[in-house]
Short mmCIF file of C-alpha atoms and ligand atoms in Angstrom, two decimals:
data_model
loop_
_atom_site.label_atom_id
_atom_site.label_comp_id
_atom_site.label_asym_id
_atom_site.label_seq_id
_atom_site.Cartn_x
_atom_site.Cartn_y
_atom_site.Cartn_z
CA MET L 25 0.08 0.06 -0.17
CA ARG L 26 1.31 3.34 -1.01
CA ARG L 27 0.23 6.61 0.70
CA ILE L 28 1.04 9.56 -1.64
CA ALA L 29 0.79 13.37 -0.66
CA VAL L 30 0.48 15.51 -3.66
CA MET L 31 1.92 18.83 -2.18
CA ASN L 32 3.06 22.00 -3.12
CA GLN L 33 2.14 25.27 -1.31
CA LYS L 34 2.23 27.22 -4.40
CA GLY L 35 -1.38 27.64 -5.96
CA GLY L 36 -2.47 26.65 -9.45
CA VAL L 37 0.35 24.34 -10.37
CA GLY L 38 -1.52 20.99 -11.05
CA LYS L 39 -2.09 19.33 -7.48
CA THR L 40 -5.80 18.79 -8.04
CA THR L 41 -5.72 17.81 -11.64
CA SER L 42 -2.75 15.43 -10.93
CA SER L 43 -4.33 13.98 -7.65
CA VAL L 44 -7.53 13.13 -9.60
CA ASN L 45 -6.20 11.90 -12.80
CA LEU L 46 -3.43 9.95 -11.38
CA ALA L 47 -5.84 8.34 -8.84
CA ALA L 48 -8.31 7.52 -11.89
CA ALA L 49 -5.53 6.23 -14.01
CA LEU L 50 -4.22 3.78 -11.23
CA ALA L 51 -8.02 2.73 -10.57
CA GLN L 52 -8.23 1.81 -14.12
CA GLN L 53 -5.28 -0.14 -13.91
CA GLY L 54 -6.80 -2.37 -11.34
CA ARG L 55 -5.63 -0.74 -8.27
CA LYS L 56 -7.87 -0.02 -5.43
CA VAL L 57 -7.46 3.70 -4.74
CA CYS L 58 -8.74 6.25 -2.23
CA LEU L 59 -8.44 9.90 -3.10
CA VAL L 60 -8.47 12.27 -0.05
CA ASP L 61 -9.49 15.89 -0.68
CA LEU L 62 -7.62 17.86 1.98
CA ASP L 63 -8.56 21.27 0.29
CA PRO L 64 -11.43 23.26 1.77
CA GLN L 65 -12.11 24.50 -1.85
CA GLY L 66 -13.20 20.80 -2.50
CA HIS L 67 -11.94 20.87 -5.98
CA SER L 68 -10.97 17.21 -6.07
CA SER L 69 -14.49 16.33 -4.90
CA LEU L 70 -16.16 18.59 -7.64
CA HIS L 71 -13.67 17.06 -10.27
CA LEU L 72 -15.16 13.66 -9.49
CA GLY L 73 -18.68 14.96 -9.36
CA VAL L 74 -19.08 14.96 -5.68
CA GLU L 75 -20.72 18.41 -4.66
CA PRO L 76 -19.25 19.22 -1.24
CA HIS L 77 -22.01 20.47 1.11
CA SER L 78 -21.28 21.27 4.70
CA ASP L 79 -24.26 19.21 5.96
CA GLU L 80 -22.89 16.08 4.23
CA PRO L 81 -20.40 13.77 5.74
CA SER L 82 -16.76 14.80 4.81
CA VAL L 83 -13.20 14.66 5.80
CA TYR L 84 -14.03 17.46 8.24
CA ASP L 85 -16.00 15.13 10.16
CA VAL L 86 -12.87 12.90 10.28
CA PHE L 87 -10.74 15.66 11.72
CA SER L 88 -13.31 16.68 14.22
CA GLY L 89 -13.48 12.92 15.35
CA THR L 90 -16.93 12.32 14.61
CA ARG L 91 -16.90 9.86 11.67
CA SER L 92 -14.35 7.64 10.27
CA LEU L 93 -12.88 7.65 6.89
CA LYS L 94 -14.80 4.64 5.84
CA ASP L 95 -17.98 6.51 6.71
CA VAL L 96 -17.44 9.31 4.56
CA ARG L 97 -15.87 7.74 1.52
CA HIS L 98 -17.87 7.56 -1.78
CA LEU L 99 -17.26 5.09 -4.52
CA VAL L 100 -17.17 7.38 -7.82
CA SER L 101 -16.06 4.69 -10.17
CA GLU L 102 -14.70 1.12 -10.28
CA ASN L 103 -11.82 0.83 -7.68
CA LEU L 104 -11.95 4.52 -6.95
CA TRP L 105 -13.26 6.36 -3.84
CA ILE L 106 -13.09 9.90 -2.86
CA ILE L 107 -13.27 11.23 0.72
CA PRO L 108 -14.70 14.65 0.05
CA ALA L 109 -14.02 17.92 1.43
CA SER L 110 -16.16 20.95 1.89
CA LEU L 111 -15.61 24.62 3.05
CA ASP L 112 -15.94 23.90 6.69
CA LEU L 113 -12.66 22.12 6.44
CA ALA L 114 -11.13 25.41 6.70
CA ALA L 115 -12.23 25.42 10.36
CA THR L 116 -10.04 22.48 11.05
CA GLU L 117 -6.93 24.86 10.74
CA VAL L 118 -8.24 26.64 13.82
CA GLU L 119 -10.00 23.81 15.58
CA LEU L 120 -7.02 21.63 15.94
CA VAL L 121 -4.58 24.41 17.09
CA ASP L 122 -4.58 23.42 20.52
CA ALA L 123 -5.55 19.79 20.24
CA GLN L 124 -3.26 16.89 21.27
CA ASN L 125 -1.42 14.98 18.62
CA ARG L 126 -3.06 17.33 16.01
CA GLU L 127 -0.61 16.26 13.40
CA ILE L 128 -1.51 12.46 13.39
CA VAL L 129 -5.44 12.59 13.17
CA LEU L 130 -5.34 11.74 9.55
CA ARG L 131 -2.67 9.02 9.88
CA GLN L 132 -4.54 7.32 12.76
CA ALA L 133 -7.81 7.52 10.82
CA MET L 134 -5.99 5.97 7.84
CA GLU L 135 -4.69 3.07 9.79
CA LYS L 136 -8.29 2.29 10.90
CA MET L 137 -9.57 2.49 7.32
CA MET L 138 -6.66 0.15 6.25
CA GLN L 139 -7.74 -2.42 8.91
CA GLU L 140 -11.28 -2.35 7.99
CA GLN L 141 -11.46 -1.76 4.18
CA PRO L 142 -7.83 -1.66 2.61
CA VAL L 143 -6.86 0.07 -0.64
CA ASP L 144 -3.66 -0.16 -2.84
CA TYR L 145 -3.24 3.53 -2.92
CA ILE L 146 -4.24 6.54 -0.99
CA VAL L 147 -3.54 9.99 -2.88
CA MET L 148 -3.99 13.16 -0.94
CA ASP L 149 -4.69 16.38 -2.49
CA CYS L 150 -3.31 19.13 -0.45
CA PRO L 151 -4.27 22.83 -0.08
CA PRO L 152 -1.91 25.35 -1.37
CA SER L 153 -0.51 26.00 2.03
CA LEU L 154 1.76 24.36 4.67
CA GLY L 155 -0.81 24.53 7.64
CA VAL L 156 -2.12 21.72 9.72
CA LEU L 157 -3.86 19.89 6.94
CA THR L 158 -0.81 19.71 4.87
CA VAL L 159 1.17 18.52 7.93
CA ASN L 160 -1.40 15.90 8.66
CA ALA L 161 -0.98 14.70 4.87
CA LEU L 162 2.53 14.74 5.21
CA THR L 163 2.49 12.64 8.61
CA ALA L 164 0.14 10.11 7.14
CA ALA L 165 2.08 9.71 3.80
CA ASP L 166 5.06 7.69 2.91
CA GLU L 167 5.70 9.56 -0.41
CA VAL L 168 5.41 13.03 -1.52
CA PHE L 169 4.74 13.91 -5.15
CA ILE L 170 5.55 17.47 -6.15
CA PRO L 171 3.87 19.02 -9.15
CA LEU L 172 5.95 21.74 -10.60
CA GLN L 173 5.22 24.14 -13.62
CA PRO L 174 8.61 24.44 -14.89
CA HIS L 175 9.40 28.07 -14.93
CA PHE L 176 11.42 30.25 -12.69
CA PHE L 177 8.74 31.28 -9.97
CA ALA L 178 7.61 27.61 -9.67
CA LEU L 179 10.93 26.70 -8.70
CA GLN L 180 11.40 29.54 -6.21
CA GLY L 181 9.22 27.89 -3.52
CA LEU L 182 10.96 24.52 -3.70
CA SER L 183 13.19 25.14 -1.06
CA LYS L 184 10.63 25.91 1.51
CA LEU L 185 8.69 22.81 0.32
CA LEU L 186 11.72 20.52 0.77
CA GLU L 187 12.60 22.06 4.11
CA THR L 188 9.09 21.22 5.30
CA THR L 189 9.39 17.82 4.27
CA ALA L 190 12.69 17.50 6.22
CA LEU L 191 11.15 18.85 9.11
CA ILE L 192 8.30 16.38 9.14
CA THR L 193 10.82 13.62 8.45
CA ARG L 194 12.68 14.77 11.50
CA ARG L 195 9.82 15.22 13.92
CA LEU L 196 6.77 13.12 12.97
CA ASN L 197 7.31 10.59 10.02
CA ARG L 198 10.80 9.17 9.44
CA ASN L 199 9.73 7.16 6.37
CA LEU L 200 8.55 10.18 4.33
CA LYS L 201 10.34 10.59 1.12
CA VAL L 202 9.76 12.75 -1.83
CA SER L 203 9.79 10.33 -4.59
CA GLY L 204 8.40 12.01 -7.55
CA ILE L 205 8.50 15.52 -9.31
CA MET L 206 5.39 15.83 -11.88
CA LEU L 207 6.21 18.44 -14.53
CA CYS L 208 2.80 19.92 -15.07
CA LEU L 209 1.32 22.66 -17.46
CA TYR L 210 4.49 21.69 -19.60
CA GLU L 211 5.15 23.69 -22.61
CA THR L 212 6.68 21.44 -25.13
CA GLY L 213 9.10 22.95 -27.19
CA THR L 214 10.16 25.87 -25.07
CA ARG L 215 13.62 26.41 -23.98
CA LEU L 216 12.71 27.30 -20.53
CA ALA L 217 10.97 24.32 -19.57
CA ALA L 218 13.78 22.25 -20.83
CA ASP L 219 16.35 24.30 -19.04
CA VAL L 220 14.50 24.38 -15.74
CA THR L 221 13.89 20.55 -15.89
CA ASP L 222 17.49 20.13 -16.55
CA ASP L 223 18.54 22.24 -13.34
CA LEU L 224 15.84 20.28 -11.34
CA ILE L 225 17.29 16.81 -12.39
CA SER L 226 21.05 18.08 -11.63
CA PHE L 227 20.03 19.46 -8.29
CA LEU L 228 18.45 16.28 -7.27
CA ARG L 229 21.46 14.27 -8.43
CA GLN L 230 23.76 16.24 -6.40
CA SER L 231 21.60 16.08 -3.30
CA PRO L 232 23.16 14.36 -0.25
CA PRO L 233 21.91 10.82 0.33
CA ASP L 234 20.47 11.59 3.88
CA THR L 235 17.85 14.20 2.49
CA PRO L 236 14.41 13.07 2.00
CA TRP L 237 14.39 14.01 -1.50
CA ALA L 238 17.73 12.42 -2.63
CA ASN L 239 16.03 9.68 -4.48
CA ALA L 240 13.16 11.66 -5.99
CA GLN L 241 12.64 11.13 -9.68
CA VAL L 242 11.64 13.54 -12.04
CA PHE L 243 8.84 11.50 -13.90
CA ASN L 244 9.66 11.22 -17.57
CA SER L 245 5.96 11.76 -18.42
CA ARG L 246 5.68 15.46 -18.80
CA ILE L 247 1.90 16.67 -18.44
CA ARG L 248 1.57 18.75 -21.27
CA ARG L 249 -0.96 21.98 -21.11
CA ASN L 250 -3.99 20.40 -22.60
CA ILE L 251 -7.43 22.27 -22.43
CA LYS L 252 -9.38 18.84 -22.05
CA LEU L 253 -7.82 18.68 -18.67
CA ALA L 254 -9.21 22.09 -17.51
CA GLU L 255 -12.66 21.24 -19.15
CA ALA L 256 -13.04 17.69 -17.36
CA PRO L 257 -13.72 19.04 -13.79
CA SER L 258 -16.94 21.01 -15.04
CA PHE L 259 -18.39 17.61 -16.16
CA GLY L 260 -17.38 16.01 -12.90
CA GLN L 261 -15.31 13.52 -14.66
CA SER L 262 -11.73 12.45 -14.74
CA ILE L 263 -9.92 12.77 -17.98
CA PHE L 264 -10.42 9.18 -18.75
CA GLU L 265 -14.08 9.62 -18.58
CA TYR L 266 -14.45 12.88 -20.32
CA GLN L 267 -11.74 12.43 -23.14
CA PRO L 268 -9.92 9.31 -23.06
CA LYS L 269 -8.01 9.94 -26.34
CA SER L 270 -6.77 13.40 -25.30
CA ALA L 271 -3.24 14.26 -24.79
CA GLY L 272 -4.03 14.71 -21.20
CA ALA L 273 -5.31 11.19 -20.70
CA LEU L 274 -2.22 9.92 -22.50
CA ASP L 275 0.15 11.94 -20.22
CA TYR L 276 -1.64 11.02 -16.99
CA GLY L 277 -1.85 7.21 -18.25
CA ALA L 278 1.98 7.27 -18.83
CA LEU L 279 2.51 8.83 -15.38
CA ALA L 280 0.58 6.17 -13.87
CA THR L 281 2.51 3.38 -15.56
CA GLU L 282 5.57 4.94 -14.03
CA VAL L 283 3.97 5.25 -10.55
CA LEU L 284 3.24 1.48 -10.88
CA ALA L 285 6.88 0.70 -11.97
CA MET L 286 7.96 2.02 -8.66
CA GLU L 287 6.11 -0.24 -6.69
CA LYS L 288 8.85 -2.94 -6.76
CA ALA L 289 11.48 -0.44 -5.46
CA ASN L 290 9.02 0.61 -2.64
CA ALA L 291 8.41 -3.03 -1.62
CA GLY L 292 9.41 -3.97 1.96
CA VAL L 293 9.50 -0.37 3.20
CA ASP L 294 7.63 -0.49 6.48
CA SER L 295 5.75 2.66 7.35
CA ASP L 296 6.39 4.13 10.97
CA ILE L 297 5.30 7.05 12.84
CA SER L 298 7.00 8.66 15.82
CA THR L 299 6.27 12.03 17.43
CA THR L 300 9.43 11.59 19.50
CA PHE L 301 11.78 10.67 16.79
CA GLN L 302 14.99 12.73 16.38
CA MET L 303 17.73 12.41 14.01
CA PRO L 304 20.81 11.59 15.63
CA GLN L 305 22.77 14.45 14.35
CA ALA L 306 21.71 17.89 12.91
CA THR L 307 19.91 17.29 9.54
CA PRO L 308 21.69 19.30 6.67
CA GLN L 309 19.78 22.30 5.43
CA PRO L 310 18.16 22.09 2.18
CA GLN L 311 20.38 22.66 -0.83
CA GLN L 312 19.65 25.87 -2.58
CA PRO L 313 16.92 24.83 -5.20
CA PRO L 314 17.70 24.99 -8.79
CA GLY L 315 15.57 28.03 -9.64
CA GLU L 316 17.74 30.16 -7.12
CA GLN L 317 20.86 28.88 -8.29
CA ARG L 318 20.04 29.35 -11.80
CA PHE L 319 18.59 32.96 -11.49
CA ALA L 320 20.42 34.23 -8.43
CA ALA L 321 22.30 37.58 -8.58
N1 ATP I 426 -2.05 20.10 -17.87
C1 ATP I 426 -2.99 21.24 -17.92
N2 ATP I 426 -3.48 21.74 -18.97
C2 ATP I 426 -4.52 22.73 -18.94
N3 ATP I 426 -4.85 23.04 -17.79
C3 ATP I 426 -4.69 22.50 -16.51
C4 ATP I 426 -3.43 21.42 -16.64
N4 ATP I 426 -3.17 21.23 -15.22
C5 ATP I 426 -4.09 22.02 -14.68
N5 ATP I 426 -4.83 22.76 -15.37
C6 ATP I 426 -5.69 23.88 -15.02
O1 ATP I 426 -5.17 24.83 -14.13
C7 ATP I 426 -5.92 25.30 -13.02
C8 ATP I 426 -4.92 24.97 -11.82
O2 ATP I 426 -4.84 23.52 -11.74
P1 ATP I 426 -5.21 22.79 -10.40
O3 ATP I 426 -6.46 23.10 -9.88
O4 ATP I 426 -5.01 21.39 -10.59
O5 ATP I 426 -4.06 23.38 -9.53
P2 ATP I 426 -3.77 23.28 -7.95
O6 ATP I 426 -2.44 23.28 -7.59
O7 ATP I 426 -4.67 22.18 -7.32
O8 ATP I 426 -4.47 24.65 -7.40
P3 ATP I 426 -4.87 24.95 -5.91
O9 ATP I 426 -3.53 25.52 -5.62
O10 ATP I 426 -5.72 26.18 -6.02
O11 ATP I 426 -5.33 23.84 -5.11
C9 ATP I 426 -7.25 24.38 -13.24
O12 ATP I 426 -8.10 25.35 -13.78
C10 ATP I 426 -6.78 23.08 -13.99
O13 ATP I 426 -8.06 22.76 -14.78
MG1 MG I 427 -6.03 22.18 -5.74
#
């Protein structure tokens, strides 16, 4: 079982589009997949045709301790469930402030669901912030996938993102790894996209082996800009239902194949959680990210 947090604090980079369509592609390829919408905007829920209303069970009820994940999940197509979010999830950030173990609420709920109704993949669509919801996702996950739009500004925030992952690794979840970088809204044929991608790859290659992103792979499948991907949410459908022959469906299908190919490499890694875990020595600061190296001064 793999638990993947799709995370980037920058808005509009393709977190939701990638979470939904990757989850749908994995489900199509026979895996049981549960998509967890952790964004109060509820975009993943809407994308799959689930209207998030505050009077209906949602992930908010899981954070407030009144329902289990199993109780709030909806089957949306074969092998694919969604845990919906609604606007009241925004209150969770405030309500959990003083709660004990507030970072591990989702992790505990997930462990319970895995005992009762297991799935092969949990994909978490994070909000564009590094608040308590994202921290819960990172504590519950084994892997982080980062969607990036390959241009200068997208890379600027990478260092913050990697620092956050390192912090969670030190304090809460020592198994957390950044395992994949998804290049989204990719402009094929542009020099900038190719240059930024090269910088990113060489930055990762040079990362010290003890960083949580040392083995991250930049997926070969580039997610091209494709209008069908932007249209699909308004029909409440994944790209595979809406336009299965589009470039968007091809790209996310290819990405899913790469993600499935990682299964062997991941086999045998036990998940663990510790609120007291300390690294034996100071963890090195994240390297300067490629965008800053490239464009500094
Ligand atoms: N490859 C693509 N081609 C065309 N449009 C895309 C593509 N990927 C995403 N979009 C569109 O770009 C917008 C932002 O994408 P998305 O909602 O997936 O980003 P996000 O990171 O989840 O945003 P937020 O930070 O607000 O949650 C959406 O309108 C989406 O339909
Ligand atoms: Mg989103």
